[in-house]
mmCIF file of C-alpha atoms in Angstrom:
data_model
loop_
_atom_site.group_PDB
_atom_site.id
_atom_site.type_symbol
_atom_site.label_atom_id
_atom_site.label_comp_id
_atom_site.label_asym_id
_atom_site.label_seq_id
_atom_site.Cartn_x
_atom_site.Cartn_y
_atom_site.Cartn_z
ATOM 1 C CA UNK A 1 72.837 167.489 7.076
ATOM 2 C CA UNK A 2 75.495 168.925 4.533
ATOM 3 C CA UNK A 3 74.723 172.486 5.348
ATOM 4 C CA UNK A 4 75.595 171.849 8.847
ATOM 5 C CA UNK A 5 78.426 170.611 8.991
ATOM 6 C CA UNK A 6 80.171 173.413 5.738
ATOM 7 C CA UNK A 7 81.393 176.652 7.158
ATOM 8 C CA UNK A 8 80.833 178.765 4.188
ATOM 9 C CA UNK A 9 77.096 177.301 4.042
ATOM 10 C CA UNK A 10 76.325 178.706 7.387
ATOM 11 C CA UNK A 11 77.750 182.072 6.784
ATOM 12 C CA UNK A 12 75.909 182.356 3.675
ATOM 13 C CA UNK A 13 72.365 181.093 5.683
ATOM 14 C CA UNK A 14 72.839 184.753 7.984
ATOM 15 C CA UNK A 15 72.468 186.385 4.802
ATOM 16 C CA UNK A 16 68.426 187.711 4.588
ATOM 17 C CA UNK A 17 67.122 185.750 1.138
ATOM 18 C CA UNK A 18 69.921 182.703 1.473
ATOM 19 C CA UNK A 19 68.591 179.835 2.096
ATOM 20 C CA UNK A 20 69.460 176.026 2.423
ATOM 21 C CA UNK A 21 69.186 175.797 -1.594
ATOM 22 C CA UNK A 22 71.043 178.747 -2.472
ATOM 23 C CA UNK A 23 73.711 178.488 0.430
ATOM 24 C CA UNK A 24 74.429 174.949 -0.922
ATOM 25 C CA UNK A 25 74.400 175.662 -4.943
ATOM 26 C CA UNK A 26 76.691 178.449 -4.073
ATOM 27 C CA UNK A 27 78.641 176.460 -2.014
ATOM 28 C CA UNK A 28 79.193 173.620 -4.286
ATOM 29 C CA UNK A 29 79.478 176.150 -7.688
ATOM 30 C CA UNK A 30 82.550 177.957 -5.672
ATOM 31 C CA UNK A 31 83.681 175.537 -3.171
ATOM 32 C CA UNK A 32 83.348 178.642 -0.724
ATOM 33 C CA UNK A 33 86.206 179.929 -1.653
ATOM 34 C CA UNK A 34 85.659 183.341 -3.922
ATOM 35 C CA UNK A 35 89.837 184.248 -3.373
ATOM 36 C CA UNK A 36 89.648 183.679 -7.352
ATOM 37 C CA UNK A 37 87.310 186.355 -8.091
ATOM 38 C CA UNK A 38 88.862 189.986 -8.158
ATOM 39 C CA UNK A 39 86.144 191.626 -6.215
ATOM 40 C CA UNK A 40 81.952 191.717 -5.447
ATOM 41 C CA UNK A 41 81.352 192.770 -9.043
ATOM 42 C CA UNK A 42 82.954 190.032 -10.806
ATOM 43 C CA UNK A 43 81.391 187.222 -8.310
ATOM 44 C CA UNK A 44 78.220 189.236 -9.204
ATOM 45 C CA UNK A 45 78.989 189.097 -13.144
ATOM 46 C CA UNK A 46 79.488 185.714 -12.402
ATOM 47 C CA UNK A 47 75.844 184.917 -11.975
ATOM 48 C CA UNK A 48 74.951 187.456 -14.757
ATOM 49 C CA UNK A 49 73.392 189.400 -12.346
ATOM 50 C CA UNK A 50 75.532 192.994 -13.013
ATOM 51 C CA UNK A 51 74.188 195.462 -15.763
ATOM 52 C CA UNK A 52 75.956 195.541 -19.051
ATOM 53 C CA UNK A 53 78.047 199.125 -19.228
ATOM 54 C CA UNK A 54 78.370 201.199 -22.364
ATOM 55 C CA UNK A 55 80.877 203.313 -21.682
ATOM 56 C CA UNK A 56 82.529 206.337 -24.003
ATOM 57 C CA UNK A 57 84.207 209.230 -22.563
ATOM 58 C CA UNK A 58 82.626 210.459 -19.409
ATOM 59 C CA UNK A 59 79.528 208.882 -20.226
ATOM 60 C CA UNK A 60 78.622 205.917 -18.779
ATOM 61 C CA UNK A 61 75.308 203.777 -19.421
ATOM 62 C CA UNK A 62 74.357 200.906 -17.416
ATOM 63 C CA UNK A 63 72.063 198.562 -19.198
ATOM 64 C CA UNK A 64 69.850 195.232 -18.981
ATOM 65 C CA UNK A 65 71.236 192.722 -16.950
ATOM 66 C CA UNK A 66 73.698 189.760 -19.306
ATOM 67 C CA UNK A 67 71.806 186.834 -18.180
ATOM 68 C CA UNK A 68 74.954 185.242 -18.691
ATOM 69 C CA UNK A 69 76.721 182.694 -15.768
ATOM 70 C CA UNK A 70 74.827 180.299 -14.023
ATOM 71 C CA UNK A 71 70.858 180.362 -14.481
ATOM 72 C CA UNK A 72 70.331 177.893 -11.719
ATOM 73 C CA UNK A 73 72.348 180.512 -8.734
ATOM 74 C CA UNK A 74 70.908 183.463 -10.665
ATOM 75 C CA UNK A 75 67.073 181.860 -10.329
ATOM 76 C CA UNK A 76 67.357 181.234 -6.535
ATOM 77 C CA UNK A 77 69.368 184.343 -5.690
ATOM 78 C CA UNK A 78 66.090 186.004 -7.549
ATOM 79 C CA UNK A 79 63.837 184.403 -5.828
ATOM 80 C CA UNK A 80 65.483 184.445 -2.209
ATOM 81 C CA UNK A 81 65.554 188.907 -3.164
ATOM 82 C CA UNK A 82 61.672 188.538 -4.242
ATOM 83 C CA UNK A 83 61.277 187.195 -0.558
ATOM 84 C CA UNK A 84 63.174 189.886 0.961
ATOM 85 C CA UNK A 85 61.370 192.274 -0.820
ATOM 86 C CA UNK A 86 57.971 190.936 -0.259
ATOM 87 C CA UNK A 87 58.831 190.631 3.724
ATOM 88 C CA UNK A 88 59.678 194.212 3.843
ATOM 89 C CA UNK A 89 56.873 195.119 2.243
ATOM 90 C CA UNK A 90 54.815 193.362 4.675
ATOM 91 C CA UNK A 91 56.482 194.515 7.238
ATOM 92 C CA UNK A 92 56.424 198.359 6.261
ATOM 93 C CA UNK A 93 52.352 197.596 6.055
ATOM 94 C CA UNK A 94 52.316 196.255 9.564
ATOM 95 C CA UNK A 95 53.704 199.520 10.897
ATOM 96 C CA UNK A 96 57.151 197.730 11.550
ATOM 97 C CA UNK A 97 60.505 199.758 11.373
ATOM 98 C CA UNK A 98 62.569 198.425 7.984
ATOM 99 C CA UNK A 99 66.496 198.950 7.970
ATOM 100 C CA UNK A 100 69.648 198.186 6.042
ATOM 101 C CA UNK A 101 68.648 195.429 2.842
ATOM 102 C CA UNK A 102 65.171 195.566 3.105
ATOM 103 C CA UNK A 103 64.688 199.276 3.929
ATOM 104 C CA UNK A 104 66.999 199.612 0.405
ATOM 105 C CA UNK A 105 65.397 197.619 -1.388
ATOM 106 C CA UNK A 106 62.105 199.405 -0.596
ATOM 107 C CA UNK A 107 63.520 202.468 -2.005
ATOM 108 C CA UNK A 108 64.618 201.362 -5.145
ATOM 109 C CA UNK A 109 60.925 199.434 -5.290
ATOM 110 C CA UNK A 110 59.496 203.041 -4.648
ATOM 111 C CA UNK A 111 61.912 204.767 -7.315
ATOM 112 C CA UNK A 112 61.717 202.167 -10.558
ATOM 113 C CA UNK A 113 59.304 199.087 -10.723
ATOM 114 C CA UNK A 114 58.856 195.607 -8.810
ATOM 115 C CA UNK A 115 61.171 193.638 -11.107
ATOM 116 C CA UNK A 116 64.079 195.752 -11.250
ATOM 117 C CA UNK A 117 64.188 196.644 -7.904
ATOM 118 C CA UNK A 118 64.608 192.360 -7.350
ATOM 119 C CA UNK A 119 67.396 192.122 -9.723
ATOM 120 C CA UNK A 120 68.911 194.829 -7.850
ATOM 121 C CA UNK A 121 68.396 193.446 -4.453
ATOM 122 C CA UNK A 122 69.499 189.402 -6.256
ATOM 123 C CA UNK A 123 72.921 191.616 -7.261
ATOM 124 C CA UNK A 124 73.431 193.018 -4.148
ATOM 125 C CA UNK A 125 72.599 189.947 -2.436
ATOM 126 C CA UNK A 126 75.536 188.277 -4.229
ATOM 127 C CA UNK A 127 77.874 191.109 -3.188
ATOM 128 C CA UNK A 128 76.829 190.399 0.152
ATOM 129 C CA UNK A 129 77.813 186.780 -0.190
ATOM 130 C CA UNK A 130 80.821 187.402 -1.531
ATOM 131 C CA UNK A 131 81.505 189.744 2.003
ATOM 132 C CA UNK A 132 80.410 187.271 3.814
ATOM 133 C CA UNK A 133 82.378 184.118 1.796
ATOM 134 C CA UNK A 134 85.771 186.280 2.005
ATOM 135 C CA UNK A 135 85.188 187.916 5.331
ATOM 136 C CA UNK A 136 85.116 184.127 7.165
ATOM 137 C CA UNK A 137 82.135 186.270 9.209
ATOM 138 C CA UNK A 138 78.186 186.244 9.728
ATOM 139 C CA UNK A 139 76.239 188.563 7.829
ATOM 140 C CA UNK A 140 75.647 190.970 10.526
ATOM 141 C CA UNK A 141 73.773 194.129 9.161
ATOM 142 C CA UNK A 142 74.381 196.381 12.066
ATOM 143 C CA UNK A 143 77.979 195.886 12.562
ATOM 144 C CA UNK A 144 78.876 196.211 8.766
ATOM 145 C CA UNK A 145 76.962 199.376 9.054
ATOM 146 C CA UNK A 146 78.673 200.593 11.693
ATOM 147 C CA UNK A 147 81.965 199.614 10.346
ATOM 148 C CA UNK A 148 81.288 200.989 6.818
ATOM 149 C CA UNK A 149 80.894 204.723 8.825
ATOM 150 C CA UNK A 150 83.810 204.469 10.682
ATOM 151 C CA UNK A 151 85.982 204.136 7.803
ATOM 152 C CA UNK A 152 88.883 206.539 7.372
ATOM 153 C CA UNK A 153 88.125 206.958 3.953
ATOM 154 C CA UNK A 154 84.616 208.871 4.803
ATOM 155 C CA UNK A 155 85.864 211.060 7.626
ATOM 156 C CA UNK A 156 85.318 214.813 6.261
ATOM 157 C CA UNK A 157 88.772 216.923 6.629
ATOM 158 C CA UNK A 158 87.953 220.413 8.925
#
């Protein structure tokens, strides 16, 4: 099979809501290279997945989502987050422990509504590709966790 035997298409199957559809459109719309785009945002634009800003002053306003890129990448990575989110949800009725994505994804569910919470999860879900696609490494939830926390950046001064 084709998704074996790519790289990028097996990094982008550890991602939770990739599958062997949306690894390979992805795939074959970037050629698993995203060097070109300038960071997660724009590869997210790309899809027309990001919220359009109005922006004056110190205001900013984050609206609807464009809609504009690919509607083919956009429709899977919707319905690969509509999975996630319905998995956690399952889960979190089973009496299971939810983390990272899902437990996320849940909150945002619990703030706003069912629909927006999956085009937020289908957004971040492309970030997470784009991680993945320019990291050369496997989605792994825990470590980028763990990583993110023991950045320099976040360490409080005394």
């Amino acid at each position: 099979m084709a998704a074996q035997q790519s790289p990028a298409c097996t990094l982008l199957l550890s991602v939770p809501g990739i599958g062997l559809l949306t690894a390979t459109a992805m795939v074959a719309a970037t050629s698993g290279d995203v060097t070109h785009f300038a960071d997660a945002r724009h590869f997210s634009s790309w899809f027309g997945l990001t919220p359009r800003e109005y922006s004056s002053g110190g205001s900013r306003y984050l609206g609807r989502i464009s809609k504009k890129g690919d509607r083919y990448l956009r429709m899977l990575l919707t319905h690969g987050a509509r999975s996630v989110l319905r998995a956690a949800k399952v889960a979190e009725g089973a009496g299971k422990e939810v983390q990272g994505v899902r437990r996320w994804a849940l909150d945002v569910q619990g703030r706003s509504n069912h629909n927006k919470a999956t085009c937020a999860l289908a957004n971040k879900l492309a970030r997470i590709c784009y991680a993945t696609l320019r990291d050369h490494k496997l989605f792994d939830e825990a470590a980028r966790l763990n990583m993110k926390e023991n950045r320099q950046s976040f360490v409080m001064p005394h």
